[in-house]
Coordinates of C-alpha atoms in Angstrom, one line a residue:
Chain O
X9 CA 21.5 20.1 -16.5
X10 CA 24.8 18.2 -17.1
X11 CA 24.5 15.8 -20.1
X12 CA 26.4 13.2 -21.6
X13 CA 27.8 12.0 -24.7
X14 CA 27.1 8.6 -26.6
X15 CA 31.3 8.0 -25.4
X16 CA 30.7 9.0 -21.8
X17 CA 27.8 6.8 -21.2
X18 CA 29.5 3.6 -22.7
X19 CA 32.4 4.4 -20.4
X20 CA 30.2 5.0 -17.3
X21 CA 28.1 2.0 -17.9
X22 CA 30.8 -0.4 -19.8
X23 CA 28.4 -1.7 -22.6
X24 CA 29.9 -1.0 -26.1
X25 CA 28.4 1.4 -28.3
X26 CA 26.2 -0.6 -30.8
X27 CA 24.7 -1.8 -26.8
X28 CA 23.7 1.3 -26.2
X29 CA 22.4 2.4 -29.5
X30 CA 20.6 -1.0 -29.3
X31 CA 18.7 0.3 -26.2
X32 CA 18.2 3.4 -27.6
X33 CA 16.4 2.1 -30.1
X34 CA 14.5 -0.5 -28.1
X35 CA 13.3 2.4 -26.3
X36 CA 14.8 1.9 -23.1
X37 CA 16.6 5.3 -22.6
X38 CA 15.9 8.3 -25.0
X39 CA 18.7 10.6 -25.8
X40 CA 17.7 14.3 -24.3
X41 CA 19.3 16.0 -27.7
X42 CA 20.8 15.1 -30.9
X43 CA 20.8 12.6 -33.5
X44 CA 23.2 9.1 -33.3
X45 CA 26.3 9.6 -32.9
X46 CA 25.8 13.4 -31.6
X47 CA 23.7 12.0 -28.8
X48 CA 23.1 13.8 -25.4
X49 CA 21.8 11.9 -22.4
X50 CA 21.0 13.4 -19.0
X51 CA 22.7 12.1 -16.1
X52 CA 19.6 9.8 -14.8
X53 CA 20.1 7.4 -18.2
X54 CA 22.9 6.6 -16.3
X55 CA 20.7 3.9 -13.4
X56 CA 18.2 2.8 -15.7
X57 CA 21.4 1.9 -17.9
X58 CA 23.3 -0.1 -15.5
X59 CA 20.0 -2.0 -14.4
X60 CA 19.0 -2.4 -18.0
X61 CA 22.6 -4.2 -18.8
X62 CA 22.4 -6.3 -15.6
X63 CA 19.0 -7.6 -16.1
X64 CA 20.3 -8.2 -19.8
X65 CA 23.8 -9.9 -18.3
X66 CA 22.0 -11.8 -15.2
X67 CA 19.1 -13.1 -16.7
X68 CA 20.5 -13.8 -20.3
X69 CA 17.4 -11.3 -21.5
X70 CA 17.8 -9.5 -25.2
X71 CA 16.9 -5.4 -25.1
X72 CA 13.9 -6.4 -25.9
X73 CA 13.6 -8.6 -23.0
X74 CA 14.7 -6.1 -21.1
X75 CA 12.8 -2.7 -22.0
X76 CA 9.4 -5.1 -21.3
X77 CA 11.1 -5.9 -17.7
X78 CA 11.9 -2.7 -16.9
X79 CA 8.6 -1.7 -18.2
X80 CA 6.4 -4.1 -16.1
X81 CA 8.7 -4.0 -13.5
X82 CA 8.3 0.6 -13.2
X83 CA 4.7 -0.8 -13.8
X84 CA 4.7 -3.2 -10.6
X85 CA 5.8 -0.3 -8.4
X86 CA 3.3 2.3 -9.3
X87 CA 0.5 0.0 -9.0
X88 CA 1.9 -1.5 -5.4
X89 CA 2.5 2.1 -4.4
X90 CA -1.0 3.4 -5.7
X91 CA -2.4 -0.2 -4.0
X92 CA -0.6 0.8 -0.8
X93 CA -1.9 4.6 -0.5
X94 CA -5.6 3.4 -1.5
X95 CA -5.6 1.2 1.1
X96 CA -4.6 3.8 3.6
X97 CA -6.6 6.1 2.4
X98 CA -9.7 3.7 2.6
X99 CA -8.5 2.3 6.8
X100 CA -9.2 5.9 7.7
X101 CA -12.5 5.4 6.3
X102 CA -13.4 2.4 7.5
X103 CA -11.5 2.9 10.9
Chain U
X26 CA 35.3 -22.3 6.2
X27 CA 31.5 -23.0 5.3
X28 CA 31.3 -25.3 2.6
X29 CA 29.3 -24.0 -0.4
X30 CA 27.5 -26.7 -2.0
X31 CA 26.7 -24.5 -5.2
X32 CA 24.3 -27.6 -6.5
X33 CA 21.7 -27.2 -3.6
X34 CA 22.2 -23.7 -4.1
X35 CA 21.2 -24.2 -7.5
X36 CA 18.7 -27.3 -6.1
X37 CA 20.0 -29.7 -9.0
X38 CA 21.6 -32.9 -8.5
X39 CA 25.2 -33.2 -8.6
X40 CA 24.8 -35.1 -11.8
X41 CA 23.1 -32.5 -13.7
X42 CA 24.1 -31.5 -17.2
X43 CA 24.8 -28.5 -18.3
X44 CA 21.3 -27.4 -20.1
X45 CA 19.3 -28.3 -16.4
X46 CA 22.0 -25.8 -14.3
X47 CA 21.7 -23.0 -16.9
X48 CA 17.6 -23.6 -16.4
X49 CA 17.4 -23.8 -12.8
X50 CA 19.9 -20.9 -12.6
X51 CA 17.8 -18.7 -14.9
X52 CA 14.9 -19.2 -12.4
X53 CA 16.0 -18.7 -9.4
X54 CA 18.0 -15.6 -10.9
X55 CA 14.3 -14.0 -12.2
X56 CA 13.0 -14.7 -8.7
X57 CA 15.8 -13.3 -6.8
X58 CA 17.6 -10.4 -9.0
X59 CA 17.8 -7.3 -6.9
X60 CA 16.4 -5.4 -9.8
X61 CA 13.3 -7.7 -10.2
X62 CA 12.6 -8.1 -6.0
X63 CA 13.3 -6.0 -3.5
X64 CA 12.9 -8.0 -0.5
X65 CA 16.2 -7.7 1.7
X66 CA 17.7 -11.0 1.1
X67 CA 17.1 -11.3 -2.1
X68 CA 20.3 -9.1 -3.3
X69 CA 22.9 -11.6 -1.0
X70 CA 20.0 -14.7 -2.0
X71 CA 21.2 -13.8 -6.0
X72 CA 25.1 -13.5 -5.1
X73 CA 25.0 -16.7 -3.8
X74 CA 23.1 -18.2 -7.0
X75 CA 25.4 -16.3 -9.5
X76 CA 28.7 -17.6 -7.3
X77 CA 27.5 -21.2 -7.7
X78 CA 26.4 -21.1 -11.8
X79 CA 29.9 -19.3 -12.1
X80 CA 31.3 -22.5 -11.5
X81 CA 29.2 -24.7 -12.6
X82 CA 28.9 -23.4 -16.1
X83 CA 32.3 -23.6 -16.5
X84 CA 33.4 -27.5 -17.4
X85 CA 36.9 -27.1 -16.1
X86 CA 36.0 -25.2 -12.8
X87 CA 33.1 -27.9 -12.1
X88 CA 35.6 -30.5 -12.7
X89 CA 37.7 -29.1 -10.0
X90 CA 34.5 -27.8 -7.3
X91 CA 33.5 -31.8 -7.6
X92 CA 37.5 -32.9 -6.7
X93 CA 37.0 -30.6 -3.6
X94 CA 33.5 -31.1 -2.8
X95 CA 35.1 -34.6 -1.2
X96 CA 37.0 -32.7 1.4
X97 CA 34.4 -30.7 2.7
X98 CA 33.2 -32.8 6.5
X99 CA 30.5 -33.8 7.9
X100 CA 29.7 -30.6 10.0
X101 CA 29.1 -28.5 6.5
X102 CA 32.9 -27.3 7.0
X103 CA 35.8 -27.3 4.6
X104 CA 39.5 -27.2 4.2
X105 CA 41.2 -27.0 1.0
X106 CA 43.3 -30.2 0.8
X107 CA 47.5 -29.1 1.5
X108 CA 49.4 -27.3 -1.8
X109 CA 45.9 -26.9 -3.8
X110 CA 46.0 -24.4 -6.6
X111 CA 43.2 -23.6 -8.9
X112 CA 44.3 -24.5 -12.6
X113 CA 42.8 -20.9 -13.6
X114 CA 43.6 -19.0 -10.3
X115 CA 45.6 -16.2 -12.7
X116 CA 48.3 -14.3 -10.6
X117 CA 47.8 -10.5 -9.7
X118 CA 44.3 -10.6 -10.1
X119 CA 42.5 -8.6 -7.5
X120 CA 39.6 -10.0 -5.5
X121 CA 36.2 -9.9 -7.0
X122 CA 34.0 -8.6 -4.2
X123 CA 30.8 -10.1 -4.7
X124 CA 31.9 -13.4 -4.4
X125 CA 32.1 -15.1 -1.1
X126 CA 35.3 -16.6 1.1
X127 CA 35.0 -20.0 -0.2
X128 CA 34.6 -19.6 -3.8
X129 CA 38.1 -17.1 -3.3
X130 CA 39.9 -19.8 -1.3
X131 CA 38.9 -22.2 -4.6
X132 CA 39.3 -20.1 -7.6
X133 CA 41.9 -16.9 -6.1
X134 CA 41.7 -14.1 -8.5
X135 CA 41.2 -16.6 -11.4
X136 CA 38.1 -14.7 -12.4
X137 CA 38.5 -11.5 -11.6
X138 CA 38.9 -8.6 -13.7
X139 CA 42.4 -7.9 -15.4
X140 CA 44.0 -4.8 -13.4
X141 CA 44.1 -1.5 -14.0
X142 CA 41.8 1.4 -13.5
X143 CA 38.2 0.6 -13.2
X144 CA 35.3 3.2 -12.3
X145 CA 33.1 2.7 -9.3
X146 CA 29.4 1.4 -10.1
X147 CA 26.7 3.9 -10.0
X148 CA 24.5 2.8 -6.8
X149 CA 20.9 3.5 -6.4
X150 CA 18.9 3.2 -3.1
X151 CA 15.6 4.3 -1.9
X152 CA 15.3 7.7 1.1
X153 CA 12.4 7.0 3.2
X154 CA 11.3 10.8 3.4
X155 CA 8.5 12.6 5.7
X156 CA 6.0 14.7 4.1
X157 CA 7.7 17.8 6.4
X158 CA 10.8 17.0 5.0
X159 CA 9.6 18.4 1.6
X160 CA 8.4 21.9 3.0
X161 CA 11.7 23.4 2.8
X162 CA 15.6 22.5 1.9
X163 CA 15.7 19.9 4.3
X164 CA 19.5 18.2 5.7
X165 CA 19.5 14.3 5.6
X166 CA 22.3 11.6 7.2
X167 CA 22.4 9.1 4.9
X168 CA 24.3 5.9 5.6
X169 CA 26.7 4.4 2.5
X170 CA 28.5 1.4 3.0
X171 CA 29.6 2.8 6.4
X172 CA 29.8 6.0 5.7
X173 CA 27.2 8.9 6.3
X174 CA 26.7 11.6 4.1
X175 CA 25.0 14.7 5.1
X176 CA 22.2 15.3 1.7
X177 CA 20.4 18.0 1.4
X178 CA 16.9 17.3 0.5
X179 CA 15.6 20.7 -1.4
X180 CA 12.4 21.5 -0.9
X181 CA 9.6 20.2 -3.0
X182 CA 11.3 17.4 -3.7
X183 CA 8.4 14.6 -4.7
X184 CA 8.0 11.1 -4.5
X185 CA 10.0 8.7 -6.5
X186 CA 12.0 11.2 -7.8
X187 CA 15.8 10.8 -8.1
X188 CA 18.7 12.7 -6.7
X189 CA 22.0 12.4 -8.0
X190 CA 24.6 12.8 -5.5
X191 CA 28.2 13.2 -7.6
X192 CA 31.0 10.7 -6.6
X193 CA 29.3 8.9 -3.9
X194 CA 28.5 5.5 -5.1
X195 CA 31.3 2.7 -5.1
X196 CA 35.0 3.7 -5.1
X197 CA 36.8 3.2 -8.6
X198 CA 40.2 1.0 -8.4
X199 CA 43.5 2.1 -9.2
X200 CA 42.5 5.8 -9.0
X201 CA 39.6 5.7 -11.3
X202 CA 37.0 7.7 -11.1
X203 CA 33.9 7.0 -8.0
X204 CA 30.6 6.0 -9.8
X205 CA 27.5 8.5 -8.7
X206 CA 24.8 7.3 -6.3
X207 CA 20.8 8.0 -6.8
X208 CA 18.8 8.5 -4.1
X209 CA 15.0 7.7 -5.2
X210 CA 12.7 9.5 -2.9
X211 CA 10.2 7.2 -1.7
X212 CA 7.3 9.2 1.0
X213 CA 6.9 8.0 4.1
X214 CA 2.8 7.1 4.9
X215 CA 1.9 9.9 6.7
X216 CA -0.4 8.9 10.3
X217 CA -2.5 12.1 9.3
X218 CA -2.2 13.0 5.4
X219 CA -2.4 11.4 2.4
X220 CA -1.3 12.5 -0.9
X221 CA -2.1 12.6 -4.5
X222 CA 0.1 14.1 -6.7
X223 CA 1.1 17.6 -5.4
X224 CA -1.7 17.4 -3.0
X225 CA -2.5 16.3 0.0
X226 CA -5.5 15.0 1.4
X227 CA -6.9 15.1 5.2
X228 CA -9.8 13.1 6.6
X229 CA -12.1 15.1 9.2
X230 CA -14.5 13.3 11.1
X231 CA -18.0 15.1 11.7
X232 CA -20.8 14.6 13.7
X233 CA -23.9 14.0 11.7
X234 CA -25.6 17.3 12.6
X235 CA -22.5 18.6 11.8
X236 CA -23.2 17.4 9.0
X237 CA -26.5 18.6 8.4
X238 CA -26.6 22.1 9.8
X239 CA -22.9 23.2 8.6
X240 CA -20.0 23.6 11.3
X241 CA -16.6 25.5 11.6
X242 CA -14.1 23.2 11.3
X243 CA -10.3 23.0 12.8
X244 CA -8.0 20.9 10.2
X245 CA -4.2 20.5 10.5
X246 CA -2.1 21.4 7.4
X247 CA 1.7 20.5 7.8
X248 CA 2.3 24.6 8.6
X249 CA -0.4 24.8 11.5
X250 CA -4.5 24.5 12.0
X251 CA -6.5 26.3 9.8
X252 CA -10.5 26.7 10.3
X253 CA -12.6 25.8 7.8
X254 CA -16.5 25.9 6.9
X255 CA -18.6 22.6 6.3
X256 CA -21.3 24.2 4.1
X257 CA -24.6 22.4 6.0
X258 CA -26.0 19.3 4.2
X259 CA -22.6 17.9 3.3
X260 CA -21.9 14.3 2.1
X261 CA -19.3 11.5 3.5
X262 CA -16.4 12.0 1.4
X263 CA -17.3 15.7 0.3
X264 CA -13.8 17.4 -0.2
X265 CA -13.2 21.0 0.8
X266 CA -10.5 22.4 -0.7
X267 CA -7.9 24.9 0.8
X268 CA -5.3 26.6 -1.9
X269 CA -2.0 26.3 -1.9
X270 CA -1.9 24.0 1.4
X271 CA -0.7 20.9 -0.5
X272 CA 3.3 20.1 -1.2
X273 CA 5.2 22.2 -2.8
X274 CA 6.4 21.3 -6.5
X275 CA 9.0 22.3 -8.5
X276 CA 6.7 24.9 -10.7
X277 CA 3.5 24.2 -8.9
X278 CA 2.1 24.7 -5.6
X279 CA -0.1 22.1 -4.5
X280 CA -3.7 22.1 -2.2
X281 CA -5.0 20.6 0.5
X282 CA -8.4 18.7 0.5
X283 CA -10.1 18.4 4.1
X284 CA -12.6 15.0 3.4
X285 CA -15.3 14.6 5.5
X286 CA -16.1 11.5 6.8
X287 CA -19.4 11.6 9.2
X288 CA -19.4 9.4 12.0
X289 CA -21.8 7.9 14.6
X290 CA -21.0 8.1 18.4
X291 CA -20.0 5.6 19.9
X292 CA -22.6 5.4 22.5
X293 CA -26.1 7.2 22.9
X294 CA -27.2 8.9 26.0
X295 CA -31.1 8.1 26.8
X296 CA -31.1 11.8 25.6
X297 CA -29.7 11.3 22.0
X298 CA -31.6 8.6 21.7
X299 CA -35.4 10.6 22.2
X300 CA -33.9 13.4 20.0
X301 CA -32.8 10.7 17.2
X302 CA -36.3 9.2 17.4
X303 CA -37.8 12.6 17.2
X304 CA -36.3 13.3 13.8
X305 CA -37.0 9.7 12.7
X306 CA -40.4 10.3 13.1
X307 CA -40.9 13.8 11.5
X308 CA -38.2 13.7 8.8
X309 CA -39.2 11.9 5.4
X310 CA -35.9 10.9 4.8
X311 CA -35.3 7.6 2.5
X312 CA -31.5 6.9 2.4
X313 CA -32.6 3.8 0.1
X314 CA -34.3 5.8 -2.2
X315 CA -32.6 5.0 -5.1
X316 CA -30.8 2.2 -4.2
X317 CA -29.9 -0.6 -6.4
X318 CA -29.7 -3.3 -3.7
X319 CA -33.3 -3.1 -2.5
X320 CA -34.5 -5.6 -5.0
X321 CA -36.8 -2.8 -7.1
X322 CA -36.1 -2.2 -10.7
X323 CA -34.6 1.6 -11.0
X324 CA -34.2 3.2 -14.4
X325 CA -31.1 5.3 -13.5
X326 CA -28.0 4.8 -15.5
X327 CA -25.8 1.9 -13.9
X328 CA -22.9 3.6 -12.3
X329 CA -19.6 3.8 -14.0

């Protein structure tokens, strides 16, 4: 698995460094390896980055803000997804 | 051009100070931010909210967006008025594309980003996938802003899960680097199969002496019909499982569960009927037994 440094991501994602040890510490994205500045992310950080700094741009959210959006929001899918396959599951049922 | 009146975008009055734009845009931004909703419009919905607070945050760009609003006619077109130029239209700025005709013919390059080399964005979008397509390494035409890219799709690949595809999301400038774009897997609902984690689940109608006296059943898998035998005296929703016949993981192999789901005919022959009414009268069945809703006390245990 390729990885990434704490230097890569902030280019990939342009947020600053003390952004993205912010986030890590919020919880939003966990570094795979390492300790501060010796970090190592895996290359899927990289979405759930950029979405995390949009919400946080757009909607004028702090990290906090953010890792409980991004949290209720992952939340929102499973449950519609879950919702969705129940409901299929019980029409051939009731079919 | 279309006029953009960025205030009913943003549904205030025209008047509106500074504190009610930055509420009402910080509404309708949580309503439609493609990250929140994921209805179709919503992404161009947001653009056109962000394009109007743009301005209207900005005291000197307002000041000029109310000058022009006066030129826009009656029809909802516009015309910039002869030798207009925007006070913070910078030169050599590049066009920022999210942002639509209009506010460009207003405001130029004014707030776009300085020059120079800029990576592409990383993109993510969902891949509707069939359950077949997760069998084996599967090849994929996928369509990215007008172009189509061939993925492969290897197998065992599972719902919501993410591929990475190098280089493919949105150009850079200048030479920079292309950001990467993520495919998230999403499963397509199957018209036969559903599926819980690794496995996948089949309902089988039976007969009700099927039922009762145990039967040899045919049941499709998504590598052929396999038979399979309904022990006698089975239940609705009784699951028989078949190893191994469920999706394929990336360490483990999943199974298939066959549910039975017993089911009346639709109509009785005279025939059906005197055998029915035969067993009615010999059998000392009582499906209502222990049932809850019959208005008698029972002692069992509530179910949880």
């Amino acid at each position: 698995m390729n990885t990434l440094t704490l230097t890569e991501v902030c280019r990939r994602v342009s947020l600053p460094e003390h952004a993205v040890i912010e986030i890590v510490e919020v919880g939003i994205v966990t570094p795979v390896a390492g300790s501060a500045r010796a970090w190592r992310f895996d290359d899927q950080t990289l979405i759930v980055l950029s979405r995390a700094a949009r919400l946080h741009e757009d909607l004028a959210l702090d990290w906090h803000g953010v890792a409980l959006a991004l949290e209720l929001l992952e939340e929102i899918d499973t449950l519609r997804r879950e919702n969705e396959q129940l409901r299929q599951r019980l029409n051939r049922f009731l079919d | 051009m279309e006029f953009k009146d960025y205030y009913k975008i943003l549904g205030v009055p025209p008047e509106a100070d500074d504190k009610e734009i930055k509420a009402a845009y910080r509404k309708l931004a949580r309503k439609y931010h493609p990250d929140v909703n994921a209805d179709a419009d919503a992404e161009s919905k947001f653009k056109e909210v962000a394009e109007a607070y743009k301005v209207l945050k900005d005291a000197e760009k307002r000041a000029e967006y109310d000058q022009l609003r006066q030129f826009r006619d009656a029809r909802g077109g516009f015309q910039p008025p002869p030798g207009w130029q925007s006070a913070g239209a910078a030169s050599g700025g590049g066009r920022e594309a999210d942002f639509s005709d209009f506010f460009e013919s207003l405001f130029g390059g004014g707030f776009s980003r300085r020059g120079g080399p800029r990576p592409g964005r990383d993109l993510e979008m969902d891949l509707p996938l069939f359950l077949e397509d997760t069998v084996a390494d599967t090849r994929k035409p996928i369509s990215v802003h007008g172009r189509t890219l061939n993925v492969t799709i290897p197998a065992g690949t599972a719902d919501n899960e993410r591929i990475r595809l190098k280089g493919k999301g949105e150009p850079g400038s200048d030479g920079a680097p292309s950001g990467d774009l993520y495919l998230r897997v999403r499963l397509v609902p199957h018209p036969v199969f559903d599926v819980e984690g690794h496995d996948l689940l089949v309902t089988v109608p039976v007969a009700p002496w099927e039922a009762a006296l145990g039967a040899k059943l045919q049941v499709p898998t998504l590598s052929g019909r396999i038979s399979l035998t309904l022990p006698a005296g089975s239940q609705t929703g009784r699951r028989l499982r078949v190893k191994g016949k469920g999706l394929a993981g990336k360490k483990t192999q999943g199974d298939l569960y066959a549910i039975i789901k017993i089911v009346m005919p639709e109509r009785i022959s005279d025939r059906d009927r005197e055998l029915w009414r035969a067993l009615a009268e010999q059998s000392d069945f009582d499906p209502r037994a222990n049932w809850a809703g019959d208005g008698r006390r029972h002692d069992k245990e509530p179910r949880k």
